[in-house]
XYZ file of C-alpha atoms in Angstrom:
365
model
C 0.000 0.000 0.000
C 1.584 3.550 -0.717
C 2.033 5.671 1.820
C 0.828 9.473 1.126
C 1.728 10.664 4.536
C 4.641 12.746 3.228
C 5.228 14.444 7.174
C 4.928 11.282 9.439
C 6.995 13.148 12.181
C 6.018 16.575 13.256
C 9.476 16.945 14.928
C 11.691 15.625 12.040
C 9.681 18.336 9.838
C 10.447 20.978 11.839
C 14.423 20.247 12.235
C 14.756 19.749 8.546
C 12.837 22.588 7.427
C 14.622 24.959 10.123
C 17.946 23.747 8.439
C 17.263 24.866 5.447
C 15.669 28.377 6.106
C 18.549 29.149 8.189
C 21.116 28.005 5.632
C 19.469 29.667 2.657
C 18.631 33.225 4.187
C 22.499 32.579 5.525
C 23.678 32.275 2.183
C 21.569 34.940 0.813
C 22.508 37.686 3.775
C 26.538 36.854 2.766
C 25.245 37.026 -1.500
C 23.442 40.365 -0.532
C 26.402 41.996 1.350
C 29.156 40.870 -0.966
C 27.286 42.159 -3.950
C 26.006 45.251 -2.392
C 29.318 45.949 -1.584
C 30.677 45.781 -4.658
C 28.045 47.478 -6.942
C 28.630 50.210 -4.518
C 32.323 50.319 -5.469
C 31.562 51.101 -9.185
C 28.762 53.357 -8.151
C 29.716 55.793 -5.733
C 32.041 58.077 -8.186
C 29.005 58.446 -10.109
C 26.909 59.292 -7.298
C 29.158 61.494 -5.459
C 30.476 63.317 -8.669
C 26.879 64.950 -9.036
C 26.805 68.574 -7.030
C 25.133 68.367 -4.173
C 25.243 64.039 -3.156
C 26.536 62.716 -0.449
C 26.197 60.001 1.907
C 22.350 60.187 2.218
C 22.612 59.413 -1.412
C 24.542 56.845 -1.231
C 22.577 54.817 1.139
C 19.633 55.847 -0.903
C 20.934 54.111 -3.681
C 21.838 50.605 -1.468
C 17.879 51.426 -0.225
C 16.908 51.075 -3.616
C 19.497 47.704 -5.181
C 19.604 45.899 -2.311
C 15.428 44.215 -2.836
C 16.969 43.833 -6.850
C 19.524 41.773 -5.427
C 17.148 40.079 -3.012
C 15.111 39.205 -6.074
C 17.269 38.397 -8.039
C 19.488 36.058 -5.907
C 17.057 34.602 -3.570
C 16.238 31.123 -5.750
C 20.364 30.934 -6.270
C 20.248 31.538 -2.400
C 17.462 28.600 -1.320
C 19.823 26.396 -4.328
C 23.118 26.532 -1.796
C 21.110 26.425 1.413
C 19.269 22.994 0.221
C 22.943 21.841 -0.826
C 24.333 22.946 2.392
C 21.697 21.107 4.983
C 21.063 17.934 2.657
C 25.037 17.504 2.920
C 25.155 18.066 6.724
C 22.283 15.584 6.647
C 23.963 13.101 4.851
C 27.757 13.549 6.792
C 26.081 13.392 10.005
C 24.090 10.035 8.564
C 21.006 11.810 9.566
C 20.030 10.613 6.424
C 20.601 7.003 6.952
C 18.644 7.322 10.328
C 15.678 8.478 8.947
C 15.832 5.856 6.181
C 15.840 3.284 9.028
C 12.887 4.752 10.692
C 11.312 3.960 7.239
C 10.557 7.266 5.819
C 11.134 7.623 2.172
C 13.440 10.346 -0.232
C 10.160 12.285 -0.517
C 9.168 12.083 2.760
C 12.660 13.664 3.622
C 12.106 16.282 0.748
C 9.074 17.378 1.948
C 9.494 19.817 4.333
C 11.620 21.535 2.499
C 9.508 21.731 -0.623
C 6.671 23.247 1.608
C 9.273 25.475 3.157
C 10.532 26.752 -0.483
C 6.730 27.315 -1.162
C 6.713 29.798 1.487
C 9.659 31.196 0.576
C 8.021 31.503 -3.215
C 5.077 32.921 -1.931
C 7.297 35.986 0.700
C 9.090 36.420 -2.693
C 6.087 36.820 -5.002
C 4.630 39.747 -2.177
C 8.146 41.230 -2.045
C 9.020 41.276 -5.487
C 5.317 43.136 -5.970
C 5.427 45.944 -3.144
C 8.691 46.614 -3.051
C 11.103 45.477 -5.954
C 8.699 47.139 -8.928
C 9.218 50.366 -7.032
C 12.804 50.413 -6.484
C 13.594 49.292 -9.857
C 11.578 52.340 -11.522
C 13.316 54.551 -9.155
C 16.559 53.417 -9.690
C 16.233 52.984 -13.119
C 14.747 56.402 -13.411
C 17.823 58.187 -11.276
C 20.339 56.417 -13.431
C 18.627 58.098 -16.099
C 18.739 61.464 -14.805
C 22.824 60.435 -14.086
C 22.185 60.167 -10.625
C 20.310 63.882 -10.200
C 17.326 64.766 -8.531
C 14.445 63.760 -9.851
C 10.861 64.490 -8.761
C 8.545 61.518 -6.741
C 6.452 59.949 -9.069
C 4.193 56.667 -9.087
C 4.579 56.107 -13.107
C 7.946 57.097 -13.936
C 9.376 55.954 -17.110
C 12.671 56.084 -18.022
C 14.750 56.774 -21.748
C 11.808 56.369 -24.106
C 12.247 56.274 -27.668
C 9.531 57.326 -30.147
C 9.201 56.980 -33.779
C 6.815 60.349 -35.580
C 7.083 59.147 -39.102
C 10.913 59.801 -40.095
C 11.738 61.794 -36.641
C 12.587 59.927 -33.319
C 12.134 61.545 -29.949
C 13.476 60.404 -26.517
C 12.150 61.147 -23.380
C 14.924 61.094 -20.098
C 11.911 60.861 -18.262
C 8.260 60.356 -18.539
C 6.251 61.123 -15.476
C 2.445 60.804 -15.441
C -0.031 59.007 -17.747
C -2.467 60.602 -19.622
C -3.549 64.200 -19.644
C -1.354 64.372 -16.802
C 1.830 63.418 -18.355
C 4.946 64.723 -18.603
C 8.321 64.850 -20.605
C 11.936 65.439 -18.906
C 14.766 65.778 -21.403
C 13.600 65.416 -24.646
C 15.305 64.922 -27.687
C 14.021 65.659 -30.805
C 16.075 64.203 -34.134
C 14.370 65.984 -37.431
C 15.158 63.773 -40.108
C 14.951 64.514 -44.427
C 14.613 61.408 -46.438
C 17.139 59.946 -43.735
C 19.273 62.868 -43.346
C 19.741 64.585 -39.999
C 18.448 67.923 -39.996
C 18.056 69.168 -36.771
C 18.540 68.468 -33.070
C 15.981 69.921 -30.636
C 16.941 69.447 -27.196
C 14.538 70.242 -24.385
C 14.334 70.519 -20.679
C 10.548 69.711 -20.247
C 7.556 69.151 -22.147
C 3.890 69.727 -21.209
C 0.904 68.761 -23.420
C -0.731 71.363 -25.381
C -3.915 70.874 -27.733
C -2.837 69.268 -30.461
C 0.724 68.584 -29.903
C 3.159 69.887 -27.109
C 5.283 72.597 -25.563
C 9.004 72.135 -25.508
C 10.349 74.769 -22.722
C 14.130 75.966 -22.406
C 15.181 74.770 -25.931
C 18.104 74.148 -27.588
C 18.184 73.956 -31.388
C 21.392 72.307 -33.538
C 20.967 72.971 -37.665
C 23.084 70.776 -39.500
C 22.783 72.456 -42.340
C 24.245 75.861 -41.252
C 26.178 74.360 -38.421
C 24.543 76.646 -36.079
C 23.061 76.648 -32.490
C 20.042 78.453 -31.730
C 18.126 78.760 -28.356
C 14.714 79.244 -27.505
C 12.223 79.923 -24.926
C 9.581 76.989 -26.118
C 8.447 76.218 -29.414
C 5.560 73.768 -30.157
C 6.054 70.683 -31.793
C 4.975 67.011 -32.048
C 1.775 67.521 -33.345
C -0.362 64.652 -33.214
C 1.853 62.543 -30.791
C 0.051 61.138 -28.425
C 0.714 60.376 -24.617
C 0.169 57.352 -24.944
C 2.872 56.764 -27.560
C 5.419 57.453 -24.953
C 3.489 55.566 -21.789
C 3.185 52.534 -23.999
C 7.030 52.927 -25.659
C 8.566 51.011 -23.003
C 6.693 48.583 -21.324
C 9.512 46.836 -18.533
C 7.676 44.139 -16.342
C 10.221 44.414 -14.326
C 9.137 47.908 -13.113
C 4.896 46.657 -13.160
C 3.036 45.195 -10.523
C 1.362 42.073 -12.026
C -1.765 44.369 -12.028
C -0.766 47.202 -13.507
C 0.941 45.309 -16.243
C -2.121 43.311 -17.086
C -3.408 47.081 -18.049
C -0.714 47.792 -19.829
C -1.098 44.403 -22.001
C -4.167 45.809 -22.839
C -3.667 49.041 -23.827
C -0.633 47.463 -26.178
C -3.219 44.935 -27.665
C -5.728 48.026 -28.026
C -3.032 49.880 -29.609
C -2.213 46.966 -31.850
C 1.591 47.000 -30.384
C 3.415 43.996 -29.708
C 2.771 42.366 -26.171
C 4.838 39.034 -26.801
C 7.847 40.955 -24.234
C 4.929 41.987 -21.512
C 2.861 38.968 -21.732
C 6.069 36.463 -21.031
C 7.083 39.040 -18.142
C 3.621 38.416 -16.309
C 3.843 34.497 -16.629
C 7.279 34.916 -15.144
C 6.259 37.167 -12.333
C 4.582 33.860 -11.129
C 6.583 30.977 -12.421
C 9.848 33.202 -11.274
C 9.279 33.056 -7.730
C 7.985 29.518 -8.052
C 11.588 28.225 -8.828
C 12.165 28.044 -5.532
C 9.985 25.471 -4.887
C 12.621 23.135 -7.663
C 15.919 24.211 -5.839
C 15.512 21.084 -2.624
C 14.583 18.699 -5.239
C 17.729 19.449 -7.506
C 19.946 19.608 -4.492
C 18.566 15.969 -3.624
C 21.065 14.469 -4.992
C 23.409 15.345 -2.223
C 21.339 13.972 0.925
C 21.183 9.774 -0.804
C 24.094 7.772 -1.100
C 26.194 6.641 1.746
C 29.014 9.434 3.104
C 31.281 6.897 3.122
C 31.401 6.072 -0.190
C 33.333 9.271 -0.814
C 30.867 10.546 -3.482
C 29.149 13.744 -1.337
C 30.996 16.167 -3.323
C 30.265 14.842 -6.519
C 26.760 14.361 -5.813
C 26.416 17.965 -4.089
C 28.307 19.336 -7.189
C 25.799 17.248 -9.685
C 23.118 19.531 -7.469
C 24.421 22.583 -8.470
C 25.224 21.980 -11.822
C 21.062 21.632 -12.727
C 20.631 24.346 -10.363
C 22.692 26.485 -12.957
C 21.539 24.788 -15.474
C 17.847 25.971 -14.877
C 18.883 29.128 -14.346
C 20.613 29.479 -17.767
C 17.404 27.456 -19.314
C 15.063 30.061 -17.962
C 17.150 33.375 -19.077
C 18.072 31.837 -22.434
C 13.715 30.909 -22.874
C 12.646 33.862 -21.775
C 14.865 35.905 -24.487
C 13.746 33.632 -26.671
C 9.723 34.607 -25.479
C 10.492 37.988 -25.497
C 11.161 38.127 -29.363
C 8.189 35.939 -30.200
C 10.086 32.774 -31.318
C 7.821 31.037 -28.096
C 4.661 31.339 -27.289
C 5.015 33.503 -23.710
C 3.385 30.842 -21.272
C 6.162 28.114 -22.884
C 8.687 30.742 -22.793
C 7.831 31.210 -18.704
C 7.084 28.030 -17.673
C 8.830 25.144 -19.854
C 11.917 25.849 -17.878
C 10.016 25.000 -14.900
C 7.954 21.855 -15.690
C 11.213 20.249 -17.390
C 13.369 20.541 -14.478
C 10.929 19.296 -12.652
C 10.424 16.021 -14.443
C 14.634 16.171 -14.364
C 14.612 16.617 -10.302
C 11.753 13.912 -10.237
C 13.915 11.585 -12.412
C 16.987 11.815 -10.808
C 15.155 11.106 -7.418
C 13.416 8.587 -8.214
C 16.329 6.833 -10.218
C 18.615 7.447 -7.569
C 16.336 6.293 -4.184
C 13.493 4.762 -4.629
């Protein structure tokens, strides 16, 4: 008869699933710091070169990477903490005991796998309340070289827009709708592919019809000449939209607020292939964690004395990597359309799964 009682002991639970919260947070606190501190190191001139920064700034911008590298780390981190306790498990021949007392591999597994769910599910709320912010903010400041820049909700940052020949980039986009906004604008007036002009702007406001391009800077290429202006109207017919819908990052998007904006692009008749495989992976992405205890497996079975831990543990972490390079390389491939965007987020996923499952079973039971 098969037993489905995956947590016959309460207490056995408990110890293995403390193990491996302790050792993955561990792992992740050292990642964090090590990181942090060198991002910082190729950061700071930057920061400090602008007029006016200082050391408020500076921890302003560790405030802001610091959930980025949480995010993006975290799955790497639970990876190396399941390797870490299933190998003290196994030297210890905690392993072996259990075994005896007749529990199975997934028995063993278990707590951890409902451990890493919870961990998928903190990650999923954290990557949603705080991560979308702090990547639009830091990806806006970058943008503005590190500056000040004004608090918005729906900042955009280095927008490119096509108006028949002309392009336009926006530093900034703040606002949606009537309500929005342009910061450094750049405005490349192009004849039959020649570059005419360069209109450079401070700010632009919407005016009927078109909008109003304040503190301007104008570069002829045909006389060679620089001229500067007040404001001058221009961009007739351009839409806000055009600019709110340019650049459409899921990684700075609530799941919510990008569902709108797959919308609007599908209203718009843009391409959403990029946006719709970024909202399958805002679920499927924290999820991974859930994989990481069953491909680090392979490091708790086997006896210790047979001299093979360190292959095994090593086996672990090779198909931990090698999801992680399956999951980038599919979602670039989703994000140009060569796979449909629910493949593209979740094939990774299912087919290491089956691999963990294999491997498992193959090697235990």
């Amino acid at each position: 008869m098969i037993n489905l009682n995956f947590m016959p002991s309460r207490q056995l639970a408990l110890y293995a699933g403390k193990m491996f919260l302790t050792r993955s947070f561990a792992v992740l606190m050292a990642l964090v710091l090590v990181l942090m501190a060198l991002d910082l190191l190729g950061e700071s001139g930057k920061i400090l070169k602008v007029e006016g920064n200082g050391e408020a700034e500076l921890w302003r911008y560790v405030s802001l990477r610091v959930p980025m590298l949480v995010s993006r780390f975290l799955p790497f981190s639970v990876l190396l903490g399941a390797l870490i306790a299933f190998t003290s498990l196994n030297q210890h021949s905690e392993v072996v005991s259990m075994k005896a007392a007749g529990l199975s591999a997934h028995q063993i597994l278990a707590p951890m796998i409902v451990a890493s769910l919870a961990v998928a599910a903190l990650l999923f709320m954290f990557n949603e309340t705080v991560v979308v912010k702090a990547t639009r903010t830091l990806n806006a400041w970058e943008s503005e070289d590190y500056g000040p820049i004004p608090p918005d909700s729906g900042i955009l940052s280095n927008v490119w827009v096509r108006d028949g020949e002309d392009l336009v980039r926006a530093r900034l986009v703040l606002g949606r709708g009537k309500g929005a906004r342009l910061r450094g604008v750049t405005f490349y007036d192009r004849d039959y592919g020649t570059l005419a002009r360069v209109i450079e702007a401070e700010r632009a406001t919407q005016q009927r019809g078109g909008w109003s391009l304040e503190k301007v800077r104008i570069y002829d290429a045909r006389t060679n000449m620089v001229l500067r202006q007040g404001s001058i109207q221009l961009l007739q017919g351009v839409e806000p939209q055009r600019f709110t819908l340019a650049q459409v990052d899921p990684a700075e998007r609530d799941i919510h607020a990008l569902r709108g904006a797959i919308a609007e692009l599908e209203q718009a008749g843009r391409p959403t292939e990029e946006a719709v495989t970024g909202w399958w992976h805002k679920i499927s992405g924290p999820l991974s964690t859930m994989l990481m205890p069953l491909l680090a497996a392979t490091a708790a079975f086997g006896l210790a004395r047979s001299g093979k831990v360190l292959l095994r543990a090593t086996i672990g972490m090779a198909l931990g990597f090698a999801y992680f390079v399956a999951d980038n390389f599919s979602m670039a491939l989703g994000n140009i359309g060569a796979y449909p965007p629910f493949l593209a987020a979740w094939a990774p996923f299912f087919l290491f799964l089956l691999i963990g499952e294999l491997v498992l079973i193959r090697q235990e039971e």
